[in-house]
mmCIF file of C-alpha atoms in Angstrom:
data_model
loop_
_atom_site.group_PDB
_atom_site.id
_atom_site.type_symbol
_atom_site.label_atom_id
_atom_site.label_comp_id
_atom_site.label_asym_id
_atom_site.label_seq_id
_atom_site.Cartn_x
_atom_site.Cartn_y
_atom_site.Cartn_z
ATOM 1 C CA ASP A 1 19.072 -1.429 7.877
ATOM 2 C CA THR A 2 16.330 -0.578 8.983
ATOM 3 C CA ALA A 3 13.590 -2.534 6.773
ATOM 4 C CA VAL A 4 10.904 -4.076 5.672
ATOM 5 C CA SER A 5 12.500 -7.539 3.822
ATOM 6 C CA GLN A 6 10.813 -10.154 2.228
ATOM 7 C CA THR A 7 11.781 -13.174 1.169
ATOM 8 C CA PRO A 8 11.603 -14.432 -1.751
ATOM 9 C CA LYS A 9 11.932 -11.409 -4.155
ATOM 10 C CA TYR A 10 9.817 -13.606 -7.306
ATOM 11 C CA LEU A 11 8.469 -16.961 -6.852
ATOM 12 C CA VAL A 12 7.288 -18.904 -10.298
ATOM 13 C CA THR A 13 5.686 -22.570 -9.273
ATOM 14 C CA GLN A 14 3.747 -25.021 -10.791
ATOM 15 C CA MET A 15 -0.219 -25.145 -10.141
ATOM 16 C CA GLY A 16 -1.258 -26.961 -7.568
ATOM 17 C CA ASN A 17 2.194 -26.616 -5.312
ATOM 18 C CA ASP A 18 2.723 -24.942 -1.592
ATOM 19 C CA LYS A 19 4.983 -22.799 -1.257
ATOM 20 C CA SER A 20 5.792 -20.050 1.505
ATOM 21 C CA ILE A 21 6.764 -16.112 2.006
ATOM 22 C CA LYS A 22 8.479 -14.872 4.812
ATOM 23 C CA CYS A 23 8.451 -11.084 6.182
ATOM 24 C CA GLU A 24 10.613 -9.836 8.901
ATOM 25 C CA GLN A 25 10.748 -5.993 10.321
ATOM 26 C CA ASN A 26 12.704 -4.110 11.804
ATOM 27 C CA LEU A 27 11.597 -1.366 12.371
ATOM 28 C CA GLY A 28 10.327 -1.866 16.081
ATOM 29 C CA HIS A 29 6.546 -2.111 14.968
ATOM 30 C CA ASP A 30 4.474 -3.586 16.734
ATOM 31 C CA THR A 31 1.160 -4.375 13.196
ATOM 32 C CA MET A 32 1.814 -6.217 10.629
ATOM 33 C CA TYR A 33 -0.199 -6.588 7.504
ATOM 34 C CA TRP A 34 -0.113 -8.761 4.078
ATOM 35 C CA TYR A 35 -0.986 -7.403 0.459
ATOM 36 C CA LYS A 36 -1.594 -7.555 -2.871
ATOM 37 C CA GLN A 37 -1.229 -6.395 -5.979
ATOM 38 C CA ASP A 38 -3.205 -7.752 -8.890
ATOM 39 C CA SER A 39 -1.952 -6.850 -12.433
ATOM 40 C CA LYS A 40 -3.447 -3.626 -12.086
ATOM 41 C CA LYS A 41 -2.230 -2.226 -9.585
ATOM 42 C CA PHE A 42 -4.395 -2.894 -7.172
ATOM 43 C CA LEU A 43 -3.705 -3.190 -4.124
ATOM 44 C CA LYS A 44 -6.299 -4.769 -1.913
ATOM 45 C CA ILE A 45 -5.412 -5.795 2.259
ATOM 46 C CA MET A 46 -5.471 -9.466 3.169
ATOM 47 C CA PHE A 47 -4.099 -10.286 6.662
ATOM 48 C CA SER A 48 -2.786 -7.727 10.131
ATOM 49 C CA TYR A 49 -1.382 -8.779 12.657
ATOM 50 C CA ASN A 50 -0.900 -6.336 15.986
ATOM 51 C CA ASN A 51 1.589 -7.994 18.777
ATOM 52 C CA LYS A 52 1.060 -11.373 17.196
ATOM 53 C CA GLU A 53 -2.288 -11.573 17.221
ATOM 54 C CA LEU A 54 -4.538 -11.646 14.100
ATOM 55 C CA ILE A 55 -6.623 -8.514 13.753
ATOM 56 C CA ILE A 56 -7.601 -8.174 10.093
ATOM 57 C CA ASN A 57 -8.522 -11.461 8.088
ATOM 58 C CA GLU A 58 -9.918 -10.661 5.011
ATOM 59 C CA THR A 59 -12.468 -12.333 2.417
ATOM 60 C CA VAL A 60 -8.875 -14.770 1.744
ATOM 61 C CA PRO A 61 -9.272 -18.568 0.307
ATOM 62 C CA ASN A 62 -8.625 -20.770 3.232
ATOM 63 C CA ARG A 63 -5.528 -21.917 1.018
ATOM 64 C CA PHE A 64 -3.859 -18.156 2.645
ATOM 65 C CA SER A 65 -3.045 -19.374 5.438
ATOM 66 C CA PRO A 66 -0.424 -15.926 8.015
ATOM 67 C CA LYS A 67 1.215 -17.378 10.974
ATOM 68 C CA SER A 68 3.436 -14.662 13.413
ATOM 69 C CA PRO A 69 5.328 -15.805 15.558
ATOM 70 C CA ASP A 70 6.996 -12.745 16.549
ATOM 71 C CA LYS A 71 5.920 -9.227 16.655
ATOM 72 C CA ALA A 72 8.874 -9.012 14.055
ATOM 73 C CA HIS A 73 7.246 -11.829 11.727
ATOM 74 C CA LEU A 74 5.130 -12.312 9.515
ATOM 75 C CA ASN A 75 4.591 -15.301 7.467
ATOM 76 C CA LEU A 76 2.560 -16.474 4.327
ATOM 77 C CA HIS A 77 1.739 -19.242 3.894
ATOM 78 C CA ILE A 78 -0.690 -20.476 0.339
ATOM 79 C CA ASN A 79 -1.781 -23.535 -0.140
ATOM 80 C CA SER A 80 -2.912 -25.459 -4.010
ATOM 81 C CA LEU A 81 -2.179 -22.469 -5.584
ATOM 82 C CA GLU A 82 -4.063 -21.140 -8.394
ATOM 83 C CA LEU A 83 -3.243 -19.798 -11.441
ATOM 84 C CA GLY A 84 -5.088 -16.383 -10.430
ATOM 85 C CA ASP A 85 -2.986 -16.399 -7.112
ATOM 86 C CA SER A 86 -0.601 -14.993 -9.506
ATOM 87 C CA ALA A 87 0.604 -11.562 -8.339
ATOM 88 C CA VAL A 88 3.366 -9.445 -6.978
ATOM 89 C CA TYR A 89 2.338 -9.472 -2.640
ATOM 90 C CA PHE A 90 3.228 -7.248 -0.061
ATOM 91 C CA CYS A 91 4.211 -7.281 3.248
ATOM 92 C CA ALA A 92 3.918 -3.876 5.395
ATOM 93 C CA SER A 93 4.097 -2.285 9.162
ATOM 94 C CA SER A 94 3.086 0.519 11.151
ATOM 95 C CA PRO A 95 4.066 1.646 15.002
ATOM 96 C CA GLY A 96 0.235 0.430 15.798
ATOM 97 C CA ALA A 97 -2.836 -0.967 14.420
ATOM 98 C CA GLY A 98 -5.162 0.873 12.676
ATOM 99 C CA THR A 99 -4.536 4.579 10.160
ATOM 100 C CA ASN A 100 -2.588 7.308 11.969
ATOM 101 C CA TYR A 101 0.278 6.206 11.108
ATOM 102 C CA GLY A 102 1.793 5.929 7.759
ATOM 103 C CA TYR A 103 2.728 1.663 6.942
ATOM 104 C CA THR A 104 6.591 0.947 5.715
ATOM 105 C CA PHE A 105 6.456 -1.325 2.977
ATOM 106 C CA GLY A 106 8.426 -4.482 1.411
ATOM 107 C CA SER A 107 9.573 -4.362 -1.475
ATOM 108 C CA GLY A 108 7.564 -7.018 -2.431
ATOM 109 C CA THR A 109 6.864 -11.057 -4.138
ATOM 110 C CA ARG A 110 6.137 -11.157 -7.566
ATOM 111 C CA LEU A 111 4.284 -15.065 -7.772
ATOM 112 C CA THR A 112 3.969 -16.692 -10.394
ATOM 113 C CA VAL A 113 2.342 -19.769 -10.465
ATOM 114 C CA VAL A 114 1.845 -21.912 -14.024
ATOM 115 C CA SER B 1 -16.558 0.343 -0.565
ATOM 116 C CA GLN B 2 -14.200 2.715 0.540
ATOM 117 C CA GLN B 3 -11.474 2.541 -2.467
ATOM 118 C CA GLY B 4 -10.572 5.556 -3.454
ATOM 119 C CA GLU B 5 -10.394 6.685 -6.819
ATOM 120 C CA GLU B 6 -7.591 8.974 -8.383
ATOM 121 C CA ASP B 7 -7.714 10.688 -11.470
ATOM 122 C CA PRO B 8 -6.279 10.790 -13.689
ATOM 123 C CA GLN B 9 -4.591 7.840 -14.390
ATOM 124 C CA ALA B 10 -2.217 8.449 -16.143
ATOM 125 C CA LEU B 11 -0.075 11.876 -16.689
ATOM 126 C CA SER B 12 2.716 13.030 -18.051
ATOM 127 C CA ILE B 13 4.763 16.205 -17.905
ATOM 128 C CA GLN B 14 8.571 17.913 -18.806
ATOM 129 C CA GLU B 15 10.641 18.153 -15.793
ATOM 130 C CA GLY B 16 10.350 21.293 -14.165
ATOM 131 C CA GLU B 17 6.618 21.591 -14.174
ATOM 132 C CA ASN B 18 4.158 21.205 -11.744
ATOM 133 C CA ALA B 19 2.144 17.624 -11.379
ATOM 134 C CA THR B 20 -1.971 17.235 -9.931
ATOM 135 C CA MET B 21 -3.621 14.343 -9.261
ATOM 136 C CA ASN B 22 -6.581 13.953 -6.691
ATOM 137 C CA CYS B 23 -8.547 11.500 -5.007
ATOM 138 C CA SER B 24 -11.754 11.313 -3.992
ATOM 139 C CA TYR B 25 -12.667 9.222 -1.796
ATOM 140 C CA LYS B 26 -16.715 8.113 -0.677
ATOM 141 C CA THR B 27 -17.420 7.863 3.021
ATOM 142 C CA SER B 28 -15.981 10.172 6.532
ATOM 143 C CA ILE B 29 -12.141 9.212 7.365
ATOM 144 C CA ASN B 30 -9.795 9.651 9.953
ATOM 145 C CA ASN B 31 -7.123 10.766 7.685
ATOM 146 C CA LEU B 32 -6.143 10.229 4.608
ATOM 147 C CA GLN B 33 -2.144 8.788 2.898
ATOM 148 C CA TRP B 34 -0.470 9.282 0.031
ATOM 149 C CA TYR B 35 2.365 6.877 -1.519
ATOM 150 C CA ARG B 36 4.831 6.175 -3.991
ATOM 151 C CA GLN B 37 5.430 3.399 -5.942
ATOM 152 C CA ASN B 38 8.223 3.236 -8.229
ATOM 153 C CA SER B 39 7.999 -0.074 -11.045
ATOM 154 C CA GLY B 40 9.260 -3.206 -9.666
ATOM 155 C CA ARG B 41 9.684 -2.288 -5.766
ATOM 156 C CA GLY B 42 7.186 -1.268 -3.195
ATOM 157 C CA LEU B 43 4.884 1.376 -1.432
ATOM 158 C CA VAL B 44 7.155 4.406 0.403
ATOM 159 C CA HIS B 45 4.930 6.748 3.033
ATOM 160 C CA LEU B 46 4.716 10.434 1.389
ATOM 161 C CA ILE B 47 2.449 12.322 3.707
ATOM 162 C CA LEU B 48 -0.659 11.388 6.051
ATOM 163 C CA ILE B 49 -3.185 14.117 6.483
ATOM 164 C CA ARG B 50 -5.541 14.541 9.448
ATOM 165 C CA SER B 51 -9.139 15.223 8.695
ATOM 166 C CA ASN B 52 -8.877 18.347 10.830
ATOM 167 C CA GLU B 53 -5.732 19.045 8.196
ATOM 168 C CA ARG B 54 -6.532 21.859 5.176
ATOM 169 C CA GLU B 55 -3.420 21.768 3.650
ATOM 170 C CA LYS B 56 0.235 19.755 4.318
ATOM 171 C CA HIS B 57 3.756 20.435 2.889
ATOM 172 C CA SER B 58 6.644 18.538 2.505
ATOM 173 C CA GLY B 59 9.534 19.625 0.634
ATOM 174 C CA ARG B 60 8.009 19.618 -3.399
ATOM 175 C CA LEU B 61 4.700 18.007 -1.789
ATOM 176 C CA ARG B 62 1.835 19.949 -0.823
ATOM 177 C CA VAL B 63 -1.772 17.777 -0.051
ATOM 178 C CA THR B 64 -4.876 19.375 0.454
ATOM 179 C CA LEU B 65 -7.403 17.308 1.848
ATOM 180 C CA ASP B 66 -11.276 19.200 1.467
ATOM 181 C CA THR B 67 -13.360 17.064 3.603
ATOM 182 C CA SER B 68 -16.713 18.738 2.298
ATOM 183 C CA LYS B 69 -16.596 17.720 -1.031
ATOM 184 C CA LYS B 70 -14.320 14.383 -0.112
ATOM 185 C CA SER B 71 -11.267 14.739 -2.384
ATOM 186 C CA SER B 72 -7.460 15.860 -1.776
ATOM 187 C CA SER B 73 -5.397 16.656 -4.380
ATOM 188 C CA LEU B 74 -1.280 15.887 -4.220
ATOM 189 C CA LEU B 75 0.850 18.458 -6.105
ATOM 190 C CA ILE B 76 4.662 18.068 -7.484
ATOM 191 C CA THR B 77 6.243 20.839 -7.585
ATOM 192 C CA ALA B 78 9.069 21.568 -10.133
ATOM 193 C CA SER B 79 8.903 17.796 -11.335
ATOM 194 C CA ARG B 80 12.229 15.689 -11.763
ATOM 195 C CA ALA B 81 12.739 12.596 -13.897
ATOM 196 C CA ALA B 82 12.979 10.679 -10.522
ATOM 197 C CA ASP B 83 9.439 11.937 -9.795
ATOM 198 C CA THR B 84 8.766 9.419 -12.113
ATOM 199 C CA ALA B 85 5.998 6.432 -10.447
ATOM 200 C CA SER B 86 2.752 5.495 -8.995
ATOM 201 C CA TYR B 87 0.586 7.745 -6.852
ATOM 202 C CA PHE B 88 -1.095 6.095 -4.365
ATOM 203 C CA CYS B 89 -4.263 7.645 -2.178
ATOM 204 C CA ALA B 90 -5.354 5.741 1.121
ATOM 205 C CA THR B 91 -7.847 6.001 3.277
ATOM 206 C CA ASP B 92 -9.378 4.712 5.934
ATOM 207 C CA ASP B 93 -12.152 2.089 5.876
ATOM 208 C CA THR B 94 -15.516 2.652 7.941
ATOM 209 C CA GLY B 95 -13.871 0.871 11.072
ATOM 210 C CA PHE B 96 -10.775 3.081 11.086
ATOM 211 C CA GLN B 97 -9.507 -0.458 11.187
ATOM 212 C CA LYS B 98 -7.363 -0.721 8.158
ATOM 213 C CA LEU B 99 -6.416 1.068 4.498
ATOM 214 C CA VAL B 100 -7.844 0.828 1.168
ATOM 215 C CA PHE B 101 -5.734 1.950 -0.888
ATOM 216 C CA GLY B 102 -6.852 4.297 -4.552
ATOM 217 C CA THR B 103 -6.312 3.109 -7.596
ATOM 218 C CA GLY B 104 -2.984 5.218 -8.720
ATOM 219 C CA THR B 105 -2.043 7.689 -11.132
ATOM 220 C CA ARG B 106 0.838 6.635 -13.551
ATOM 221 C CA LEU B 107 2.811 10.172 -13.766
ATOM 222 C CA LEU B 108 6.595 10.100 -16.348
ATOM 223 C CA VAL B 109 8.696 12.955 -15.840
ATOM 224 C CA SER B 110 10.096 13.228 -19.204
ATOM 225 C CA PRO B 111 13.584 14.974 -19.160
#
């Protein structure tokens, strides 16, 4: 199926651990994003890559590091996890950079830090 | 910030009724988009309306845009229980580089 797929779907980990979330899209899109959705359903953009190049880097702690090995993949590594990192993380993609396209979202990774 | 605000925060209706959600934003936009999020799922793109358009339709969805009032509305006609979800508007940021999502409207459609 054509889609944006994220793994894992659920992630429960202890404070201080390091974890990664992977995202892949087979839509042929050039641009990929990471969004964070908090417990109040507020969605905030974290990063965006266009053809493997970082184009949006919001005010996010340095513990969060994205990596795009190719334009179909965008991973998110989080060091030294904190309780406040608990949220749902969504990967998304669009045909190109900017806002002239609808975004296709993955189903999310629910991260719980205990 | 440009974050849109949806109104109402929550809406409860019966199947067959129409549901109207509103979105207000602060600065000029290139376009505005509406998304649906079912519980525990990702967002699904519904409609994109450009700043030079006033109305757009897609199936049972009708979106209007009033740039003079900096507001948009999403109308779902003849609602179904399957329309139960959260609905978000999303607008450009000032540089038109990223989508900024609103606070969302939770719609509950009862059979």
